[in-house]
CSV table of N, CA and C and ligand atoms in Angstrom, one decimal:
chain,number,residue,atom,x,y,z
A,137,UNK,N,86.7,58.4,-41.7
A,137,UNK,CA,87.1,57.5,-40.6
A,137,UNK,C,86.1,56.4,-40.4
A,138,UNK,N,86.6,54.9,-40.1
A,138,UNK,CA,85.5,54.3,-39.9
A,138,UNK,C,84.6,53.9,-38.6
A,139,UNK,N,83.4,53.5,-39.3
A,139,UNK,CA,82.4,53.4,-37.8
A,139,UNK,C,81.9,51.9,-37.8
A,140,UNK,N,81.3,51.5,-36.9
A,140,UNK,CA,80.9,50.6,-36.1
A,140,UNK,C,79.2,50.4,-35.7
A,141,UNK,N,78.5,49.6,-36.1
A,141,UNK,CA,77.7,49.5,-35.0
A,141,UNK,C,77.5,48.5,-34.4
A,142,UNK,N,77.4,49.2,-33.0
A,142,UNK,CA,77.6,47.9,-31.7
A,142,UNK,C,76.4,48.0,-30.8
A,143,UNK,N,75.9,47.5,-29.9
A,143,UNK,CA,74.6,47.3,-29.6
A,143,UNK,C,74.4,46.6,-28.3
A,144,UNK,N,74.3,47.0,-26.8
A,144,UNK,CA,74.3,46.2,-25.6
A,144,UNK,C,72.9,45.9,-25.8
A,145,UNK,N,73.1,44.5,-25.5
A,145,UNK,CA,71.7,43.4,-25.8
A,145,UNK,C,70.7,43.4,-24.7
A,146,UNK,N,69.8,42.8,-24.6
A,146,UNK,CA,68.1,43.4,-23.5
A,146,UNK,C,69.3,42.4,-22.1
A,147,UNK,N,69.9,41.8,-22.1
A,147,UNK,CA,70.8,40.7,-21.1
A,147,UNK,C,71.7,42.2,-20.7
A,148,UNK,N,72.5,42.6,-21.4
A,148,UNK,CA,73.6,43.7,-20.9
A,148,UNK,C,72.9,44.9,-20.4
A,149,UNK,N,71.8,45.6,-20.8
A,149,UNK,CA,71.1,46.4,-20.4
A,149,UNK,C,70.1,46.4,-18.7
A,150,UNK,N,69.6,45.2,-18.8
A,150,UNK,CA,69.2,44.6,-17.8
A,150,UNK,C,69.9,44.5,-16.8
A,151,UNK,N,71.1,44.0,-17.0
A,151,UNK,CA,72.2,43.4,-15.6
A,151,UNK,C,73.4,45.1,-15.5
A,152,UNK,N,72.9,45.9,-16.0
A,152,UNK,CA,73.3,47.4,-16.0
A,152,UNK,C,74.9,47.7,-16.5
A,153,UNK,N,74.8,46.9,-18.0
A,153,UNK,CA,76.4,47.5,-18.1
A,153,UNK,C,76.5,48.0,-19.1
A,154,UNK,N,75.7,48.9,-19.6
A,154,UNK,CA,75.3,50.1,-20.5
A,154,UNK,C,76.8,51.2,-20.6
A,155,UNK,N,76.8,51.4,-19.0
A,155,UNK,CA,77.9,52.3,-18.8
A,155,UNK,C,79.0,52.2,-18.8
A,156,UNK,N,79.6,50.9,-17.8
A,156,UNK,CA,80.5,50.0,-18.2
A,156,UNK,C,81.4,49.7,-19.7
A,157,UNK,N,80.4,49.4,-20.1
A,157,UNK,CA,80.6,49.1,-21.7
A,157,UNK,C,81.0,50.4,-22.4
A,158,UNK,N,79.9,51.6,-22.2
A,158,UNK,CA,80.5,53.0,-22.7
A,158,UNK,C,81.7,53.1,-22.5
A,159,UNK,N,82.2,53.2,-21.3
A,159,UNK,CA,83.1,53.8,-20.7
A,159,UNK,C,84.5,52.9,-21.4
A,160,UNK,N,84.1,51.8,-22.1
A,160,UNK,CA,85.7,50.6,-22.7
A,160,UNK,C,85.7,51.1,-23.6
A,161,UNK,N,85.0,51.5,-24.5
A,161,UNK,CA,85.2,52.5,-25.7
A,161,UNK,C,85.5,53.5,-25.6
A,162,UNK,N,85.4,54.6,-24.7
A,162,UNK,CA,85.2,56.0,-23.7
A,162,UNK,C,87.2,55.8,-23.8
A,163,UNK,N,87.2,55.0,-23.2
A,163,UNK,CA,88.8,54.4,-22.3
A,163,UNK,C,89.6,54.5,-23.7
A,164,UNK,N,89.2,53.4,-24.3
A,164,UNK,CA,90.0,53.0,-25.6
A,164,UNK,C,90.2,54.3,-26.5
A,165,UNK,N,89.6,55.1,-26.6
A,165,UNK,CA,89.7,56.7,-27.5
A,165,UNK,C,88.7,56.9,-28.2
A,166,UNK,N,87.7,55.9,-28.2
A,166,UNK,CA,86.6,56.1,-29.6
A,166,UNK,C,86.0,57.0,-29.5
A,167,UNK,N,85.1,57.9,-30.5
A,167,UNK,CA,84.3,58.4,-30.4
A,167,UNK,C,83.3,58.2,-30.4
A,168,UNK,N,82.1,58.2,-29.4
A,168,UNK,CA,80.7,57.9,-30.0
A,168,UNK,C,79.5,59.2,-30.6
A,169,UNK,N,79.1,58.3,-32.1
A,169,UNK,CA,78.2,59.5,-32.7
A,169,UNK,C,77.0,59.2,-32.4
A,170,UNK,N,76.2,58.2,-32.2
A,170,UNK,CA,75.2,58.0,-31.8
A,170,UNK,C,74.6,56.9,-30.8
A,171,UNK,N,73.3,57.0,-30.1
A,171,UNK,CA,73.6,56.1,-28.9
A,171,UNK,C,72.1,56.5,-28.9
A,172,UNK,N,71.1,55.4,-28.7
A,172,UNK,CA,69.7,55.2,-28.1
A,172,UNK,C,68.8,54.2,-27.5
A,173,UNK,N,68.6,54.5,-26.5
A,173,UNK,CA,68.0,53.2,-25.9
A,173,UNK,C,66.6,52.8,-26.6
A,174,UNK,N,66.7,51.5,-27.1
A,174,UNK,CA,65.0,51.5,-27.8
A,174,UNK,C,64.5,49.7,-27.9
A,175,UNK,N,63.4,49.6,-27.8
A,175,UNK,CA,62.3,47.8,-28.0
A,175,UNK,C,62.8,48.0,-29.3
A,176,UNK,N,63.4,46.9,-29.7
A,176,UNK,CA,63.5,47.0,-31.1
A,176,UNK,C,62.3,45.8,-31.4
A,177,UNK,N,61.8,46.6,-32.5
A,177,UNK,CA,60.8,46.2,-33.6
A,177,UNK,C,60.9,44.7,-34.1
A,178,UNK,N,59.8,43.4,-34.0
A,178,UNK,CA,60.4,42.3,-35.0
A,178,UNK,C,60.9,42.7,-36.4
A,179,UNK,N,59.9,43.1,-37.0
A,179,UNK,CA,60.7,43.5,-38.0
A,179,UNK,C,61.8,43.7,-38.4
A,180,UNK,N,62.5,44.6,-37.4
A,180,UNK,CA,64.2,45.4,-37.6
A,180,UNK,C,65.0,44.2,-36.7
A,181,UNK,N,64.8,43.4,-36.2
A,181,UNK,CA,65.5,42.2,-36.0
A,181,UNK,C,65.2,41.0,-36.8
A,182,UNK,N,64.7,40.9,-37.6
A,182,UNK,CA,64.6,39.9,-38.5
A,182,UNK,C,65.5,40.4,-39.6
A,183,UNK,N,65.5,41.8,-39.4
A,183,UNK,CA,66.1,42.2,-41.1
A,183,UNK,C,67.8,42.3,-40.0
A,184,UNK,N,68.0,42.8,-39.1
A,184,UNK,CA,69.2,42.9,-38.7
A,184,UNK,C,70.1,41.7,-39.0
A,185,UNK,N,69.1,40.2,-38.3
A,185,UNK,CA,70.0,39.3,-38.4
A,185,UNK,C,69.4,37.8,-39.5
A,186,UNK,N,69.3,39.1,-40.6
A,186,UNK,CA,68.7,38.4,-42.1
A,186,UNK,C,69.5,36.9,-42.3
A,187,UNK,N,71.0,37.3,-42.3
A,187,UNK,CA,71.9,36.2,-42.5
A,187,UNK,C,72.0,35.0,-41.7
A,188,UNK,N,70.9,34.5,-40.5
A,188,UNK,CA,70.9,33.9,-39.6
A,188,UNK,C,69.6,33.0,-40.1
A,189,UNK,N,68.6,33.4,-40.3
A,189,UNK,CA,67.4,33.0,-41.1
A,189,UNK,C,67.2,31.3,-41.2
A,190,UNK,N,68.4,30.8,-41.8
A,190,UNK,CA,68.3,29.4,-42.0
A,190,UNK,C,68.7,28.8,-40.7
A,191,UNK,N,69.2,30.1,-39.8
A,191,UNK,CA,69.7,28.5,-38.3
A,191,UNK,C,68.6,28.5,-37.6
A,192,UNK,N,69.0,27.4,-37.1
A,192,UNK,CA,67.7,26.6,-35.8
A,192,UNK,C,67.2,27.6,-34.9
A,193,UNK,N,68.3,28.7,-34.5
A,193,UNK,CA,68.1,29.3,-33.2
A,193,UNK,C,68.0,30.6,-33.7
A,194,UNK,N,67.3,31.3,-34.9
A,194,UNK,CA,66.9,31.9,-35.6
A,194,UNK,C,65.7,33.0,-34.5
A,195,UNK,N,64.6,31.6,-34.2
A,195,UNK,CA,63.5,32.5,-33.6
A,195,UNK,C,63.7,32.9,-32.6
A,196,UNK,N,64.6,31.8,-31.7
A,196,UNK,CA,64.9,32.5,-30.4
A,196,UNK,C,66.0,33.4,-30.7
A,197,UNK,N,67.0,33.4,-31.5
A,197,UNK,CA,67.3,35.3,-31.5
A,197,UNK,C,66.5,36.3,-31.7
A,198,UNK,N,65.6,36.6,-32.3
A,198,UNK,CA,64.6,37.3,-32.6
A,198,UNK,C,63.7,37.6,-31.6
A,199,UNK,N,63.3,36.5,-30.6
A,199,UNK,CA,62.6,36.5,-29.2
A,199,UNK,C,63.3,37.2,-28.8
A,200,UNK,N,64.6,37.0,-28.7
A,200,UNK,CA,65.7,37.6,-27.3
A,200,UNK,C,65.9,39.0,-27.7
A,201,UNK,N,65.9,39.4,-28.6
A,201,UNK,CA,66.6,40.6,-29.3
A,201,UNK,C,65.2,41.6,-28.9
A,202,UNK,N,64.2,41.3,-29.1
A,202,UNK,CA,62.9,41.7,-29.0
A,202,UNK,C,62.6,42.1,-27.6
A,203,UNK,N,62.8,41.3,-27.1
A,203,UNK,CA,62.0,41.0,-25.2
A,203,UNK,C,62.9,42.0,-24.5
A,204,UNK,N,63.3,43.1,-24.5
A,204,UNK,CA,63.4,44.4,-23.8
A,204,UNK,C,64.5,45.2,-24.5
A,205,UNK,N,64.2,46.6,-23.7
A,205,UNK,CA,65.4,46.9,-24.4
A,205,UNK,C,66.4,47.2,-24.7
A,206,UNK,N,67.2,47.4,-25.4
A,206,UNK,CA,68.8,47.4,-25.9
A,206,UNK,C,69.3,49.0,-26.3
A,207,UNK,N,70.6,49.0,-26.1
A,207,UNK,CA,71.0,50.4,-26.6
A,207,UNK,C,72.1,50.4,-27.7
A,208,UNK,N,71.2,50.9,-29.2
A,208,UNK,CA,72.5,50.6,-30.3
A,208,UNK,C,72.9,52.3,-30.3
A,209,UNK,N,74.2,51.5,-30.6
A,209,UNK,CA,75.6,53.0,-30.7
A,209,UNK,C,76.3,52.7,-31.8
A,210,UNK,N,76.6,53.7,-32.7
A,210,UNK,CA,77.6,54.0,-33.7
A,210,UNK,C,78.8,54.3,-33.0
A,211,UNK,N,79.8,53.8,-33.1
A,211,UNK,CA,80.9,54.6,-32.7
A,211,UNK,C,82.6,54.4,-33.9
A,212,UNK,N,82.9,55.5,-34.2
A,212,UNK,CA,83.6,55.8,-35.1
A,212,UNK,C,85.3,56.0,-34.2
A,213,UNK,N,86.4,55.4,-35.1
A,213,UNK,CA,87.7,55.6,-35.2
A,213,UNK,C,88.5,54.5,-35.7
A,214,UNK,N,89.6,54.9,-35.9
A,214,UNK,CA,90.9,54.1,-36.4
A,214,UNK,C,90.7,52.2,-36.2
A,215,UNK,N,90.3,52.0,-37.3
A,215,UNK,CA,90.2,50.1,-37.3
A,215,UNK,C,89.2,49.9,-36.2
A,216,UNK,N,88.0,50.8,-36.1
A,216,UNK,CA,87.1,50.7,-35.3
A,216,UNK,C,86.2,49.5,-34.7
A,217,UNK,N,86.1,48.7,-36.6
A,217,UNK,CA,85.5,47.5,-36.2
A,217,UNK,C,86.3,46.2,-36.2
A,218,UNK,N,87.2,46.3,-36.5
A,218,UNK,CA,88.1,45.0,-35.6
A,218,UNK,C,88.3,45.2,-34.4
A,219,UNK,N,88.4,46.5,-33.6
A,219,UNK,CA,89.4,46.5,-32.5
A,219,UNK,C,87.9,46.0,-32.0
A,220,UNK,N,86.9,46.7,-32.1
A,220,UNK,CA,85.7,46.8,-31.3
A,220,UNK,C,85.7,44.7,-31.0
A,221,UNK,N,85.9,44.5,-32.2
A,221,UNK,CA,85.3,42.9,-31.8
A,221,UNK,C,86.3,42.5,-30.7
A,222,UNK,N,87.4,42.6,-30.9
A,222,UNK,CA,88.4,42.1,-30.2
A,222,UNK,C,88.1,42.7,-28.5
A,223,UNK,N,87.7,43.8,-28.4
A,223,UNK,CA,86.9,43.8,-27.0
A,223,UNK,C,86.3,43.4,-26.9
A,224,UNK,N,85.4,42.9,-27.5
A,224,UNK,CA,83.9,42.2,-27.2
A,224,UNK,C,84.5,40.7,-26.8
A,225,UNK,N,85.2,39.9,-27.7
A,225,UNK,CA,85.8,38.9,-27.3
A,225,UNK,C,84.5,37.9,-28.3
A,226,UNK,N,85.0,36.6,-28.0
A,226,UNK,CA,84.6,35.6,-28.9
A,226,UNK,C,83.0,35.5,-28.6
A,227,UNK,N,82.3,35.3,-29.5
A,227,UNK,CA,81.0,34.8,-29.8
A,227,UNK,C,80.5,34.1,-28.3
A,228,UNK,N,81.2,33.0,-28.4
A,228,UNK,CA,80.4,31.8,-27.1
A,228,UNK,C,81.6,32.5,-25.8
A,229,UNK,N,80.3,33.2,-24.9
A,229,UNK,CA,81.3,33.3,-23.7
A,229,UNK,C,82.1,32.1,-23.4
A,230,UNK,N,82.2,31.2,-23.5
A,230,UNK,CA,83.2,30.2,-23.0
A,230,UNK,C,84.6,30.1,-23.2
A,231,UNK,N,84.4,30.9,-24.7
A,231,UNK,CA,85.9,30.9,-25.7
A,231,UNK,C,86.1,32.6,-25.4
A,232,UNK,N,85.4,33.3,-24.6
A,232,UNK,CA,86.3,34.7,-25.0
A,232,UNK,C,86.8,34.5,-23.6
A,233,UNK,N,88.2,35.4,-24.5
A,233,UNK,CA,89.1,35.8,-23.1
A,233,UNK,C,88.8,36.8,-22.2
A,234,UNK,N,89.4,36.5,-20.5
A,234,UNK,CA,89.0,37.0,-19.7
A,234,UNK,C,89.4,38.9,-20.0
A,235,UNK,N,88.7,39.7,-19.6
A,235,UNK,CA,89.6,41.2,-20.2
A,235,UNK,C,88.7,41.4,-21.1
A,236,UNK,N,87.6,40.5,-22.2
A,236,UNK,CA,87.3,41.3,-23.0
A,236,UNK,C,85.5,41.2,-22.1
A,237,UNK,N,84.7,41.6,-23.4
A,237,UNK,CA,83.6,42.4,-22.9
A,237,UNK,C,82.5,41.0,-22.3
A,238,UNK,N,82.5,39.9,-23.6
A,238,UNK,CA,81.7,39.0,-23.4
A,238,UNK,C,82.9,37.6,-22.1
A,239,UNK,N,83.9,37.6,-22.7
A,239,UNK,CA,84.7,37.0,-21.6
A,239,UNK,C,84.8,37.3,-20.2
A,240,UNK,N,84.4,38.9,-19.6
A,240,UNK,CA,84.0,38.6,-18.1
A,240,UNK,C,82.7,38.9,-18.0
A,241,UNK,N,81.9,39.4,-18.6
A,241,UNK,CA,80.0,39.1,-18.2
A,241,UNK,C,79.4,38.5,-18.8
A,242,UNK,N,80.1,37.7,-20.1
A,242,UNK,CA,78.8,36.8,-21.0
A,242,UNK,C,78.6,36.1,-20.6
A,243,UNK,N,77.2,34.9,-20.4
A,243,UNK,CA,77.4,33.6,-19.5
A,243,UNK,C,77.0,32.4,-21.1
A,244,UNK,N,76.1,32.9,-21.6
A,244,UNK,CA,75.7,32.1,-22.7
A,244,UNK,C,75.9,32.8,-23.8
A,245,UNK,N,75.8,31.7,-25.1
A,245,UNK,CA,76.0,32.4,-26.8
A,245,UNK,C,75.0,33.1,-27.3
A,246,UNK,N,73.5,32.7,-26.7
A,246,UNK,CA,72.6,33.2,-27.1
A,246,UNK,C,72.2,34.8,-26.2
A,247,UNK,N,73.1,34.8,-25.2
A,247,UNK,CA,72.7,36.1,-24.1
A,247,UNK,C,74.3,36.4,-23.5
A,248,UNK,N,74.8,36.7,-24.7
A,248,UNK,CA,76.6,37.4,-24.9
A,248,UNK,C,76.6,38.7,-24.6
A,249,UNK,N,75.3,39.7,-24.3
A,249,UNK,CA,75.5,40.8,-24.1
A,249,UNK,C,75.9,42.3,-25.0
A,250,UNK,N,76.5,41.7,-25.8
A,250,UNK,CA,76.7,43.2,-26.9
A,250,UNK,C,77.1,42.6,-28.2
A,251,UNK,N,76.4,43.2,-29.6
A,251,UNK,CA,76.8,42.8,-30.9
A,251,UNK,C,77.8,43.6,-31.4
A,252,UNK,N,78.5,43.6,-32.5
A,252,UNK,CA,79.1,43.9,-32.8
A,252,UNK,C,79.2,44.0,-34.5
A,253,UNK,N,79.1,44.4,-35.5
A,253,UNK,CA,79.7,44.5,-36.6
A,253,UNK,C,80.8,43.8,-36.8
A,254,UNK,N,80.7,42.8,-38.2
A,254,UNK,CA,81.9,42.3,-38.5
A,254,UNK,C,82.7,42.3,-39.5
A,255,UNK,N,82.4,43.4,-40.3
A,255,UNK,CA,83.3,44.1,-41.8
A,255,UNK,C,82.6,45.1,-41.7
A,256,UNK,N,83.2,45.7,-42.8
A,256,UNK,CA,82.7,46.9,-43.3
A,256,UNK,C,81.3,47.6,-44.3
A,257,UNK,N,81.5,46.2,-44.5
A,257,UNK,CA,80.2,46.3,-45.3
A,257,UNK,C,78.7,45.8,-44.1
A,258,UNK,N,79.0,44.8,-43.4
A,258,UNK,CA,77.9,44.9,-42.0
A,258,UNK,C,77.7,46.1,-41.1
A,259,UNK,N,79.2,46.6,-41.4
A,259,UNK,CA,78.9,48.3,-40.3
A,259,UNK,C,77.8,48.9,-41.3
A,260,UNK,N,78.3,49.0,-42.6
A,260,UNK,CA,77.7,50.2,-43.3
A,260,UNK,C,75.8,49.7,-43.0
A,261,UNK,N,75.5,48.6,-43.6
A,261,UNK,CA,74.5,47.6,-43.8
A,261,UNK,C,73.6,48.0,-42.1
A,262,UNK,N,74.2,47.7,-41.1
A,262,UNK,CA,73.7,47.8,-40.1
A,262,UNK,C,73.7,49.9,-39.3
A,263,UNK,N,74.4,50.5,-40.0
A,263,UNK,CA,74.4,51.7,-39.4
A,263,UNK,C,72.9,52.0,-40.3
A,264,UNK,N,73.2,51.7,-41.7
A,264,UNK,CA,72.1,52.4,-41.9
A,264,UNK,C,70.5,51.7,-41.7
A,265,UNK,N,70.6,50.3,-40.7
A,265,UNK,CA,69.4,50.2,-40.6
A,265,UNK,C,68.8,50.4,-39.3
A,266,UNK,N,69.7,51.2,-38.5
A,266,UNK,CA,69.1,51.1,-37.0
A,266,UNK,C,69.5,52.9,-37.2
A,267,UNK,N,70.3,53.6,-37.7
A,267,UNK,CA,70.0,55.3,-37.3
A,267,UNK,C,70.2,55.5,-38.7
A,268,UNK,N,69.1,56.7,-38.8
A,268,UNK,CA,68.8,58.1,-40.2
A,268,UNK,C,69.9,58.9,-39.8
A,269,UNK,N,70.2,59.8,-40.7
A,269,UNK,CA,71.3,60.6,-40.8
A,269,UNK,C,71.0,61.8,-39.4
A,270,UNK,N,70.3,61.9,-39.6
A,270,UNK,CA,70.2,63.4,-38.5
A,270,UNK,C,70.7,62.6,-36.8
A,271,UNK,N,70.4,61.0,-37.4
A,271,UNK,CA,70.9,60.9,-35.4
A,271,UNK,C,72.5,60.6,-35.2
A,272,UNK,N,72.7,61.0,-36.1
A,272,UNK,CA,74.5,60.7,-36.1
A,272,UNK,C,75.3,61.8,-36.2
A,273,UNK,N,75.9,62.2,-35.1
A,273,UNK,CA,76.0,63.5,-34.6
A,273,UNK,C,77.7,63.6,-35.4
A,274,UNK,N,77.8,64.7,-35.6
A,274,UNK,CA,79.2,65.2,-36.7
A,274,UNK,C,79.8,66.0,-35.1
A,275,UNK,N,80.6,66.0,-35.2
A,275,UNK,CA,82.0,66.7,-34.3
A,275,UNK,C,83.4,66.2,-34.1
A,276,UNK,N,84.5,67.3,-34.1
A,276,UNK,CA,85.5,67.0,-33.9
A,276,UNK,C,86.1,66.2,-32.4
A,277,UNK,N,86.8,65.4,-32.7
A,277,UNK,CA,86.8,64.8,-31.5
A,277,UNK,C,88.5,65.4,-31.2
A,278,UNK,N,88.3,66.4,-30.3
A,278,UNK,CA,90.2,67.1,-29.9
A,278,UNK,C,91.3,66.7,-29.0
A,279,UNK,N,90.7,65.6,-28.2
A,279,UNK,CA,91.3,64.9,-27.2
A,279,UNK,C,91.5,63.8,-26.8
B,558,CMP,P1,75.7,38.3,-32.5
B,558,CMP,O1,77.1,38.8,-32.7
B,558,CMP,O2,74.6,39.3,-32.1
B,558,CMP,O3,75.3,37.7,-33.9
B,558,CMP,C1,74.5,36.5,-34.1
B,558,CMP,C2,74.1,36.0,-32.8
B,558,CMP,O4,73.5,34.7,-32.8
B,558,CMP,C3,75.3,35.8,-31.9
B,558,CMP,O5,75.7,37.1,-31.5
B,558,CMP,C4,74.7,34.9,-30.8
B,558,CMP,O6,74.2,35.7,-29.7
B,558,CMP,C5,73.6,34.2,-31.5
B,558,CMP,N1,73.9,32.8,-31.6
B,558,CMP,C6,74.9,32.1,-32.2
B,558,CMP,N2,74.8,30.8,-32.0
B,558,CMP,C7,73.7,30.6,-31.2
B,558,CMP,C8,73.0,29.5,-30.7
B,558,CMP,N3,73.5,28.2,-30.9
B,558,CMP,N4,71.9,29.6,-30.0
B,558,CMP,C9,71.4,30.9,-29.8
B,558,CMP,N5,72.0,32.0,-30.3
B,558,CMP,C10,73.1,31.9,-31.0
């Protein structure tokens, strides 16, 4: 089955919609296997958003991503990581629609509130650089 990793940013965390946000995946049917609140490391934000490196606004993602903390979550099901984006809604709060995640609480592009995965190969890429196998919890999901 495929998974996801998504991630409420030090902005979403802060303004308390940790649970909120659970709860649209919770709603939607997903499963979640893993979920931890943590300061992420420069390091593991530099390597997260490696592919960013050459833009301008590079450092200040890195700042932002850094400056408190965030809670990244795996969560696993059917076309997981498209549907997930499609809640999240577009990049620049301005362009996402109202209903999704960043279209009613994002105010800015650079403090959108939750990341998201965007193929399959970033899920895989990005699962395995924020959780080891033991924190990715196996269970049937029956309901
Ligand atoms: P995210 O999905 O986490 O992946 C890359 C991030 O770069 C993106 O969300 C935005 O928050 C951020 N970003 C994109 N464009 C800009 C910009 N012009 N200024 C600051 N941050 C940006």
């Amino acid at each position: 089955m495929e998974k996801t990793f998504l991630m409420v940013k030090p902005d979403g965390v802060q303004r308390g919609l940790i649970g909120e946000i659970i709860s649209r995946f919770e709603n939607k049917g997903y499963k979640l296997v893993s979920g931890k609140l943590m300061t992420v490391p420069r390091e593991l934000a530099e390597q997260h958003y490696a592919e960013h490196k050459e833009r301008p606004f590079f450092g200040e993602l890195v700042d932002f991503i850094t400056s408190g903390p965030v809670f990244a979550m795996i969560w696993e099901g059917e076309d997981v990581i498209t549907t997930a984006r499609q809640m999240m809604g577009k990049t620049k709060p301005s362009e996402a629609a109202p209903g999704t995640i960043r279209g009613d609480f994002g105010m800015t592009v650079g403090k959108n509130i939750i990341h998201g995965s965007d193929s399959p190969a970033s899920a895989e890429r990005e699962i395995s650089l924020w959780f080891n196998k033991e924190e990715q919890s196996v269970y049937e999901k029956t309901i």
